[in-house]
XYZ file of C-alpha atoms in Angstrom:
687
model
C 25.610 182.543 142.257
C 27.238 180.042 144.597
C 29.146 180.741 147.753
C 32.350 180.598 145.676
C 31.115 183.237 143.183
C 30.858 180.954 140.156
C 27.440 179.576 139.205
C 26.901 175.922 138.477
C 27.616 175.148 134.854
C 24.135 173.729 134.243
C 22.555 176.876 135.723
C 24.722 179.126 133.574
C 23.997 177.161 130.399
C 20.284 177.126 131.204
C 20.192 180.901 131.765
C 22.147 181.515 128.547
C 19.838 179.335 126.438
C 16.758 180.860 128.068
C 17.822 184.435 127.302
C 18.863 183.487 123.782
C 15.573 181.697 123.185
C 13.462 184.561 124.536
C 15.374 187.094 122.423
C 15.133 184.987 119.282
C 11.450 184.249 119.842
C 10.658 187.910 120.564
C 12.663 189.107 117.585
C 10.945 186.608 115.314
C 7.482 187.658 116.499
C 8.434 191.311 116.082
C 9.788 190.660 112.577
C 6.619 188.819 111.551
C 4.472 191.730 112.809
C 6.551 194.350 110.986
C 6.623 192.212 107.863
C 2.809 192.065 107.794
C 2.420 195.766 108.578
C 5.048 197.251 106.293
C 5.299 194.555 103.633
C 8.926 195.463 102.755
C 10.684 193.830 99.872
C 14.213 193.025 98.857
C 17.020 194.385 101.011
C 14.580 196.157 103.313
C 12.911 192.884 104.271
C 16.258 191.181 104.837
C 17.449 194.072 107.013
C 14.195 193.889 109.019
C 14.666 190.198 109.805
C 18.364 190.522 110.544
C 17.767 193.434 112.881
C 14.942 191.638 114.703
C 16.854 188.416 115.452
C 20.306 189.986 115.858
C 19.769 190.557 119.587
C 19.083 186.885 120.323
C 21.901 185.759 118.043
C 24.265 188.201 119.715
C 23.361 186.830 123.158
C 23.849 183.258 121.914
C 27.236 183.978 120.311
C 28.422 186.100 123.257
C 27.430 183.354 125.700
C 29.237 180.761 123.602
C 32.378 182.905 123.525
C 32.205 183.632 127.278
C 31.666 179.946 128.134
C 34.602 178.823 126.023
C 37.026 181.671 126.646
C 36.220 182.665 130.253
C 33.918 180.450 132.324
C 35.411 177.088 131.290
C 39.001 178.359 131.863
C 37.861 179.748 135.234
C 36.557 176.324 136.265
C 39.781 174.696 135.109
C 41.716 177.282 137.100
C 39.583 176.564 140.165
C 40.242 172.823 139.783
C 43.985 173.535 139.501
C 43.916 175.596 142.693
C 41.923 172.864 144.419
C 44.578 170.305 143.473
C 47.384 172.643 144.488
C 45.922 173.188 147.971
C 44.719 169.635 148.547
C 47.835 167.907 147.203
C 50.717 170.365 146.662
C 53.046 167.625 145.450
C 50.760 166.541 142.583
C 52.240 167.445 139.198
C 49.902 169.348 136.865
C 50.774 169.980 133.222
C 47.481 171.659 132.313
C 47.891 175.397 131.651
C 45.127 178.037 131.803
C 43.121 178.401 128.598
C 41.195 181.077 126.745
C 41.472 184.627 128.022
C 43.321 183.314 131.116
C 46.119 181.836 129.034
C 48.377 184.700 129.991
C 48.234 183.569 133.631
C 49.913 180.258 132.733
C 53.532 181.290 133.377
C 52.550 183.090 136.574
C 50.553 180.122 137.868
C 53.393 177.745 136.978
C 55.846 180.047 138.779
C 53.650 180.168 141.897
C 53.321 176.386 141.891
C 57.052 175.820 141.388
C 57.967 178.349 144.084
C 55.514 176.770 146.512
C 56.876 173.316 145.851
C 60.436 174.633 146.116
C 59.636 176.308 149.437
C 58.055 173.116 150.703
C 61.091 171.146 149.554
C 63.512 173.541 151.278
C 61.430 173.496 154.434
C 61.271 169.719 154.361
C 65.034 169.492 153.791
C 65.766 171.895 156.624
C 63.462 170.006 158.935
C 65.020 166.683 157.922
C 68.558 167.960 158.503
C 67.615 169.427 161.864
C 65.955 166.207 163.003
C 68.364 163.716 161.399
C 70.149 162.886 164.619
C 66.901 162.429 166.525
C 65.482 160.370 163.667
C 68.519 158.083 163.694
C 68.231 157.549 167.426
C 64.501 156.935 167.088
C 65.065 154.459 164.264
C 67.576 152.540 166.337
C 65.134 152.519 169.222
C 62.338 151.304 166.974
C 64.537 148.524 165.602
C 65.415 147.475 169.120
C 61.751 147.506 170.145
C 60.720 145.366 167.193
C 63.256 142.620 167.877
C 62.410 142.490 171.570
C 60.415 139.379 172.371
C 58.755 141.065 175.348
C 55.338 142.540 174.468
C 55.231 146.200 175.441
C 53.185 149.307 174.823
C 53.358 152.950 175.822
C 50.257 154.977 176.676
C 49.692 158.632 177.551
C 47.987 159.956 180.665
C 44.601 159.472 178.976
C 45.431 155.757 178.558
C 45.716 156.082 174.756
C 48.209 153.780 173.043
C 51.153 155.747 171.599
C 53.546 152.882 170.844
C 53.589 149.102 170.697
C 55.945 146.534 169.211
C 55.621 143.452 167.029
C 55.685 141.171 170.069
C 52.673 143.008 171.508
C 50.778 142.621 168.230
C 51.504 138.880 168.248
C 50.640 138.631 171.952
C 47.228 140.265 171.462
C 46.565 138.643 168.086
C 42.935 138.901 166.885
C 42.215 141.436 169.655
C 40.693 144.518 168.021
C 41.464 146.622 171.114
C 45.132 147.098 170.176
C 45.925 150.038 167.909
C 47.476 153.489 167.873
C 45.188 156.013 169.518
C 42.963 153.349 171.069
C 42.474 153.324 174.822
C 43.554 150.595 177.207
C 39.886 150.207 178.110
C 39.368 148.289 174.858
C 42.303 145.956 175.553
C 42.345 145.286 179.294
C 39.859 145.603 182.160
C 40.526 149.136 183.340
C 39.039 148.389 186.768
C 42.123 146.246 187.402
C 44.554 148.867 186.093
C 43.081 152.186 187.114
C 44.230 152.165 190.721
C 47.679 150.875 189.818
C 48.077 153.546 187.133
C 47.052 156.320 189.476
C 49.540 155.222 192.157
C 52.614 154.670 189.994
C 55.711 156.463 191.326
C 57.290 159.028 189.021
C 60.821 157.630 189.360
C 60.126 154.700 187.046
C 59.877 152.056 189.751
C 57.926 149.041 188.465
C 54.640 147.760 189.794
C 53.337 144.269 189.008
C 49.725 143.338 188.448
C 47.855 140.169 187.482
C 44.864 140.859 185.226
C 42.463 138.619 183.264
C 42.264 138.992 179.484
C 40.638 136.675 176.930
C 40.663 133.560 179.124
C 44.266 134.258 180.133
C 45.971 135.636 183.214
C 48.442 138.340 182.227
C 51.331 139.520 184.348
C 51.586 143.273 183.692
C 54.575 145.356 184.781
C 53.854 149.091 184.805
C 56.419 151.897 184.909
C 55.868 155.646 184.779
C 58.257 157.202 182.252
C 60.412 159.639 184.276
C 60.123 163.265 183.213
C 57.099 162.629 180.985
C 53.565 163.954 181.104
C 52.157 160.905 182.853
C 53.160 158.428 180.133
C 53.271 154.775 181.194
C 55.199 151.778 179.837
C 53.495 148.392 180.151
C 55.113 144.995 179.529
C 53.174 141.735 179.423
C 53.698 138.027 179.938
C 51.270 135.127 179.940
C 51.030 133.921 183.536
C 48.268 131.401 182.850
C 50.528 128.331 182.939
C 52.482 129.360 186.029
C 49.291 130.519 187.762
C 47.594 127.227 186.982
C 50.739 125.489 188.199
C 50.691 127.390 191.482
C 46.985 126.833 192.057
C 46.846 123.337 190.526
C 49.780 120.937 190.475
C 51.875 122.565 193.185
C 48.898 123.017 195.461
C 47.962 119.373 195.013
C 51.534 118.291 195.716
C 51.479 120.254 198.959
C 48.125 118.677 199.803
C 49.473 115.150 199.204
C 52.640 115.748 201.240
C 50.919 115.717 204.668
C 49.155 112.305 204.339
C 52.283 110.947 202.687
C 54.271 111.797 205.806
C 51.594 110.199 207.989
C 51.641 106.968 205.981
C 55.453 106.904 206.040
C 55.462 107.345 209.838
C 52.889 104.590 210.275
C 54.864 102.282 208.011
C 58.108 102.969 209.900
C 56.489 102.391 213.308
C 54.898 99.122 212.179
C 58.199 97.915 210.696
C 60.096 98.709 213.942
C 57.511 96.885 216.051
C 57.614 93.880 213.723
C 61.408 93.689 214.017
C 61.118 93.630 217.812
C 58.591 90.779 217.655
C 60.635 88.783 215.123
C 62.916 87.143 217.792
C 60.077 86.239 220.202
C 58.685 82.701 219.985
C 55.675 83.427 222.150
C 52.537 82.183 220.305
C 50.610 85.169 221.703
C 52.693 87.469 219.540
C 51.698 85.687 216.327
C 48.385 87.542 216.099
C 50.093 90.871 216.827
C 52.733 90.135 214.163
C 50.014 89.417 211.587
C 48.359 92.703 212.468
C 51.590 94.624 211.942
C 52.186 92.821 208.633
C 48.706 93.830 207.491
C 49.373 97.444 208.494
C 52.652 97.401 206.580
C 50.899 95.943 203.525
C 48.089 98.516 203.607
C 50.369 101.477 204.265
C 52.778 100.264 201.576
C 49.955 100.082 199.005
C 48.710 103.538 199.981
C 52.236 104.895 199.871
C 52.680 103.421 196.394
C 49.499 105.114 195.185
C 50.643 108.476 196.529
C 54.071 108.060 194.947
C 52.426 107.234 191.603
C 50.231 110.309 191.971
C 53.288 112.458 192.681
C 54.956 111.044 189.593
C 51.915 111.952 187.509
C 51.868 115.485 188.926
C 55.556 115.879 188.214
C 54.893 114.788 184.629
C 52.141 117.398 184.409
C 54.540 120.049 185.717
C 57.073 118.929 183.144
C 54.508 119.248 180.365
C 53.647 122.739 181.580
C 57.292 123.765 181.704
C 58.133 127.047 180.073
C 60.746 125.424 177.807
C 58.149 123.161 176.212
C 56.682 125.509 173.632
C 54.151 124.943 170.818
C 55.702 123.801 167.530
C 54.258 123.141 164.082
C 55.558 119.830 162.760
C 56.455 121.105 159.282
C 58.526 123.924 160.831
C 60.289 121.375 163.047
C 61.130 119.082 160.117
C 62.506 122.036 158.156
C 64.688 123.192 161.069
C 65.975 119.626 161.603
C 66.652 119.253 157.881
C 68.753 122.426 157.890
C 70.700 121.119 160.886
C 71.396 117.663 159.429
C 72.552 118.839 156.004
C 72.162 122.490 154.936
C 73.209 121.656 151.369
C 70.462 119.155 150.499
C 67.024 118.095 151.588
C 67.042 114.898 153.668
C 63.622 114.904 155.313
C 60.353 114.803 153.374
C 57.257 115.499 155.551
C 54.401 113.075 154.886
C 50.891 112.785 156.303
C 48.965 115.544 158.041
C 51.010 118.120 159.986
C 50.061 118.867 163.601
C 51.034 120.870 166.676
C 52.995 119.456 169.606
C 54.922 120.788 172.606
C 58.640 120.449 173.007
C 61.994 122.118 173.545
C 62.926 122.766 169.910
C 66.731 123.237 170.330
C 66.975 120.140 172.529
C 64.936 117.974 170.144
C 66.928 119.099 167.104
C 70.196 118.356 168.942
C 68.770 114.963 169.983
C 67.878 113.886 166.434
C 71.153 115.258 165.068
C 73.056 113.152 167.586
C 70.889 110.140 166.761
C 71.573 110.273 163.020
C 75.317 110.670 163.536
C 75.616 108.011 166.270
C 73.557 105.411 164.431
C 74.930 106.081 160.946
C 75.583 102.368 160.429
C 71.849 101.664 160.672
C 70.391 104.825 159.130
C 70.600 105.643 155.418
C 72.210 108.788 154.038
C 69.718 109.019 151.186
C 66.990 110.635 153.247
C 64.046 110.108 155.562
C 60.350 110.759 155.773
C 58.943 112.650 158.724
C 55.442 111.841 159.907
C 53.209 112.954 162.763
C 50.837 110.354 164.222
C 48.137 111.417 166.669
C 47.645 109.363 169.824
C 45.729 109.760 173.075
C 47.000 113.059 174.514
C 50.327 112.393 172.769
C 51.810 113.049 169.349
C 54.190 110.507 167.862
C 57.129 112.019 166.009
C 58.258 109.357 163.514
C 61.457 109.363 161.476
C 60.970 106.773 158.689
C 63.525 105.152 156.389
C 63.830 102.175 154.036
C 65.610 99.459 155.973
C 65.598 97.576 159.269
C 64.703 98.710 162.767
C 67.506 99.710 165.159
C 68.306 97.175 167.912
C 67.390 98.225 171.424
C 70.950 97.810 172.750
C 72.139 100.435 170.245
C 69.465 102.853 171.420
C 70.352 102.105 175.054
C 73.952 103.073 174.406
C 72.930 106.198 172.550
C 70.717 107.358 175.447
C 73.842 107.803 177.574
C 75.575 110.037 175.037
C 76.048 113.701 176.045
C 74.635 116.432 173.809
C 77.611 118.767 173.753
C 75.819 121.394 171.634
C 73.420 122.129 174.527
C 74.219 124.067 177.715
C 75.537 121.906 180.598
C 75.999 118.955 178.198
C 72.863 117.002 179.154
C 72.599 113.379 178.073
C 70.031 112.069 175.607
C 68.244 110.460 178.564
C 68.038 113.878 180.269
C 66.323 115.405 177.229
C 63.920 112.462 177.010
C 63.209 112.835 180.718
C 62.571 116.560 180.172
C 59.808 115.618 177.735
C 58.554 112.736 179.946
C 59.168 110.502 176.970
C 61.306 107.736 175.503
C 62.334 106.680 172.020
C 62.185 103.282 170.352
C 62.498 101.730 166.904
C 60.021 99.469 165.161
C 59.502 97.936 161.738
C 56.450 98.661 159.623
C 54.052 95.817 158.855
C 55.262 95.611 155.253
C 58.773 94.767 156.409
C 60.252 97.328 154.018
C 60.338 100.449 156.169
C 61.363 101.084 159.765
C 60.924 104.075 162.006
C 62.084 105.789 165.179
C 59.189 106.935 167.345
C 59.254 109.716 169.936
C 56.042 110.495 171.887
C 55.553 114.185 172.761
C 52.763 116.202 174.468
C 49.933 117.040 172.075
C 48.090 120.357 171.761
C 44.450 121.178 171.096
C 45.501 123.889 168.647
C 44.589 123.168 165.020
C 45.408 124.767 161.712
C 48.704 125.924 160.261
C 50.489 128.904 161.832
C 49.745 132.310 160.423
C 52.015 133.591 157.717
C 54.552 136.100 158.951
C 53.329 139.530 157.926
C 55.790 142.073 156.537
C 57.040 144.674 159.026
C 54.404 147.260 159.792
C 55.127 150.789 158.571
C 54.039 152.292 161.853
C 54.025 151.182 165.470
C 54.078 154.546 167.194
C 52.767 158.081 167.088
C 53.969 160.244 169.971
C 51.729 163.076 168.752
C 48.772 161.182 170.251
C 49.770 162.580 173.647
C 48.977 166.094 172.343
C 45.433 165.224 171.257
C 42.491 166.547 173.285
C 41.269 164.365 176.168
C 38.806 161.647 175.101
C 36.293 163.092 177.533
C 36.053 166.339 175.518
C 32.821 166.779 173.573
C 33.214 165.150 170.183
C 31.464 168.026 168.410
C 34.098 170.506 169.596
C 37.077 168.315 168.655
C 39.339 169.696 165.948
C 39.239 167.859 162.636
C 42.915 166.888 162.777
C 42.529 165.352 166.226
C 39.660 163.085 165.183
C 40.127 159.351 165.033
C 38.495 158.437 161.722
C 37.604 155.055 160.223
C 37.124 155.226 156.443
C 35.001 152.353 155.156
C 33.394 151.104 151.955
C 31.113 148.246 150.961
C 30.668 146.122 147.866
C 27.168 144.720 147.378
C 25.204 142.304 145.232
C 23.489 145.311 143.636
C 22.155 148.800 144.221
C 18.630 147.873 145.363
C 19.368 147.579 149.072
C 15.705 147.839 150.025
C 14.822 145.027 147.626
C 17.165 142.343 148.852
C 20.635 143.407 147.748
C 23.208 143.082 150.514
C 26.883 143.409 151.425
C 29.464 140.956 150.055
C 32.629 142.800 151.130
C 33.440 145.345 153.836
C 36.767 147.165 154.027
C 38.051 149.926 156.298
C 41.221 151.712 157.363
C 42.039 154.049 160.239
C 43.236 157.671 160.351
C 44.773 158.765 163.677
C 46.186 162.236 164.327
C 45.669 163.114 160.616
C 47.809 160.125 159.622
C 46.668 157.137 157.587
C 47.745 153.901 159.315
C 48.673 151.504 156.539
C 48.338 148.237 158.474
C 45.429 148.768 160.858
C 42.845 147.679 158.329
C 39.607 145.712 158.252
C 38.948 143.592 155.175
C 36.289 140.896 155.250
C 34.238 139.033 152.674
C 30.573 138.386 153.546
C 28.307 135.498 152.564
C 25.223 137.218 151.056
C 23.183 133.978 151.072
C 22.086 134.767 147.545
C 23.733 134.648 144.093
C 25.837 137.583 142.924
C 24.422 138.934 139.631
C 26.823 139.043 136.661
C 26.191 142.783 136.290
C 27.577 143.368 139.802
C 30.496 141.002 139.225
C 31.443 143.099 136.196
C 32.023 146.032 138.570
C 33.737 144.578 141.633
C 34.925 141.251 140.215
C 33.539 139.093 143.041
C 31.786 135.824 142.220
C 29.893 133.342 144.379
C 33.016 131.229 144.958
C 34.853 134.224 146.449
C 32.353 134.589 149.293
C 31.460 130.930 149.808
C 32.080 130.004 153.436
C 32.570 133.617 154.529
C 30.888 134.824 157.757
C 27.360 136.190 157.657
C 26.768 139.938 157.675
C 25.667 140.185 161.317
C 28.913 138.502 162.449
C 31.051 140.755 160.254
C 29.267 143.905 161.424
C 29.818 142.975 165.067
C 33.540 142.634 164.390
C 33.523 145.881 162.404
C 31.816 147.744 165.253
C 34.568 146.547 167.594
C 37.149 147.728 165.047
C 35.544 151.194 164.824
C 35.506 151.682 168.595
C 35.138 155.380 169.453
C 36.159 156.650 166.017
C 34.132 158.750 163.585
C 33.002 157.032 160.374
C 34.062 158.320 156.961
C 32.701 157.262 153.567
C 32.150 158.556 150.049
C 28.408 158.756 149.391
C 27.902 157.555 152.939
C 24.121 157.330 152.533
C 24.468 154.142 150.491
C 27.075 152.450 152.684
C 25.236 153.329 155.902
C 22.039 151.827 154.520
C 23.982 148.675 153.626
C 25.192 148.150 157.224
C 22.272 149.576 159.192
C 19.717 146.776 158.877
C 21.404 144.020 160.891
C 20.820 145.078 164.495
C 24.333 146.505 165.044
C 24.123 150.148 166.122
C 26.436 152.673 164.458
C 25.240 155.644 166.483
C 28.301 157.775 165.748
C 28.917 160.791 163.492
C 29.523 160.118 159.810
C 31.647 162.268 157.489
C 30.830 162.146 153.773
C 33.555 163.235 151.339
C 30.973 163.520 148.542
C 28.989 166.151 150.440
C 32.128 167.975 151.576
C 33.432 168.217 148.015
C 30.059 169.406 146.769
C 29.925 172.065 149.497
C 33.458 173.302 148.790
C 33.263 173.276 144.980
C 29.625 173.533 144.022
C 30.537 175.140 140.706
C 32.684 172.197 139.605
C 31.239 169.172 137.844
C 32.104 165.663 139.042
C 32.130 164.700 142.713
C 32.342 160.930 142.292
C 35.368 159.142 143.716
C 37.150 158.772 140.370
C 36.732 162.462 139.513
C 37.920 163.585 142.944
C 40.895 161.223 142.858
C 41.927 162.770 139.539
C 41.252 166.288 140.819
C 43.455 165.827 143.896
C 46.161 163.739 142.236
C 45.293 160.518 144.097
C 45.872 157.109 142.537
C 44.383 153.659 142.995
C 46.973 150.866 143.221
C 46.480 148.220 140.514
C 43.359 146.078 140.898
C 42.083 147.977 143.953
C 39.375 150.126 142.364
C 35.908 148.850 143.317
C 37.361 146.776 146.141
C 36.068 147.688 149.580
C 39.487 148.224 151.154
C 40.946 149.926 148.066
C 38.123 152.471 147.859
C 38.274 153.027 151.632
C 41.993 153.859 151.428
C 41.472 156.418 148.650
C 38.563 157.908 150.602
C 40.878 158.311 153.600
C 43.521 160.010 151.404
C 40.811 162.254 149.971
C 39.815 163.246 153.512
C 43.423 164.239 154.276
C 43.521 166.292 151.055
C 40.294 168.079 152.000
C 41.525 169.012 155.491
C 43.669 172.049 154.503
C 40.840 173.414 152.343
C 38.408 173.125 155.228
C 40.852 174.814 157.593
C 41.347 177.629 155.064
C 37.607 178.340 155.421
C 37.806 178.273 159.263
C 35.970 174.953 159.426
C 37.978 173.512 162.307
C 35.603 171.387 164.391
C 33.431 168.365 163.736
C 30.314 170.377 164.532
C 31.139 172.948 161.845
C 31.934 170.221 159.341
C 28.660 168.369 159.897
C 26.766 171.630 159.412
C 28.631 172.264 156.148
C 27.907 168.838 154.691
C 24.279 168.993 155.845
C 23.796 172.064 153.628
C 25.070 170.062 150.649
C 22.597 167.213 151.177
C 19.873 167.464 148.531
C 17.124 165.395 146.986
C 19.605 163.487 144.869
C 21.237 162.162 148.028
C 17.896 161.478 149.670
C 16.920 159.275 146.761
C 19.729 156.906 147.734
C 18.021 156.265 151.027
């Protein structure tokens, strides 16, 4: 018998066949012996044989009836109860069978009443919290549209809230995420003292901290009336810091010798004026000396002035209003400004990044097209980006002749009334340390306007805008146990869990098969975070067999150019952080990631072993069977994908939680002991 009272089906069937076989064999032997001793005939012989084998036949028939009418319905009933506890909202049309058929209406009534009670409770809770939810939703909307990166952490420095601007600000930084600590995002040595000394009235404190080759200006505020929660806002101070320590410092350094040279030049000029009216030949040599001083000081002064001009240009290029722009985005915005109804500008050539004040440049080109309408066509233009030495040339191309310089000179004095303070075109050009001119192409057919702008080292198109994340906050994180508490004694619901799965070239991991895809998702505070995922293809450096492709659908072209496994595992280890790993049949996936020098010395939860320990009498503990048992579904085309299987494994873990708690298995230590008892030779063979 198992811990649940029902034996395994294979054990029960084996015992039934064994008893039936022994009885039939014994009865047959006994019948043969009696037949030889008594030598009956006719009905007596038939009765002898029937009586001898009737015991075994009775056991066989009784076992068959019990299996079909009692034990199989009991297992179905157990599976129904498992589904009801693990996923109460899953609809189940299967009714009890056999001798338990009479329980069908009662079981349906219990299920409907439970779901009705849950619905009423949910409705009451929703009505009671509707006002707070509306206020929270408005606050969340406000936070998401704010361009200032911000995050909120509890007194254990765990992130409880962050906005879209913060996600963009810390892009590609795996340290940002709900439940993660600030230690993984910023150097805590710089923040710890400031956090400990924050006043409780919400007064701000400023701090400059390094992060990923940047200097960040961090403003910290203690949330008044909270349990030590802190609001942090960020800005990139790298440019202004470099400006303070670079260009401005050099300007201050140049100012002192510039004053000295100016004083020397003024003194020499005054002395030369006094000697100008004297005809004494002795003053000729002195006059020549003063002229030489004036010449030398004038040349030096000119060099310093040129240097100041260059520094001012550098400051202009570093100005906060000159922001990175992708050329195709700029052409589209200009096109919409010139004529929203039709497309006038066709981008040609290779797009590139440049720096500029987008509203000012769009207003400048809009004014240009309107002012010079006699020279420019209304049929459309081509927009091209040409790369120069530290500059990018923004070219507007049309079929026709170049614009005369006197027309451009007049246009430069035009005010741009759509901009604040009505700056002139020349002011905007001066802002960009640039000018604009027109030239004809060598073929004599096309002409262009050319505007040089500061180039950027950034390459590649901008990232596609992701859809809004379904979650940016979880205030329940503040109620979780301190991170310093022993992991073994942590409650299961308070665990930070990373569910992961691998797809491989085959099943022979010790004979050369390796990972081709690794996917993972995160569970924080017993809540699956939909967007904090890890999904990466891996170059296996070997062909993918067709038999494996038939399962996961990946071919060699899908992984060509992907990172190698050691690189992916390093990134995955950073993604996992301090979380506990979760997998289905974890022995296989752990073996797949454990041979590359990256240490995963953290506890591992296996949903296969947990299911086997909870329902040893039930058949089928593979992921498909458990998904069906608990009413979980795979979205289309996600089965046998690393991320798709990881998501279902995470949902399975959440469905198993109430069943574990019902058996007083509340801590990680108790859970690991439970799944260790379910580990058998079949699992060991996977290693």
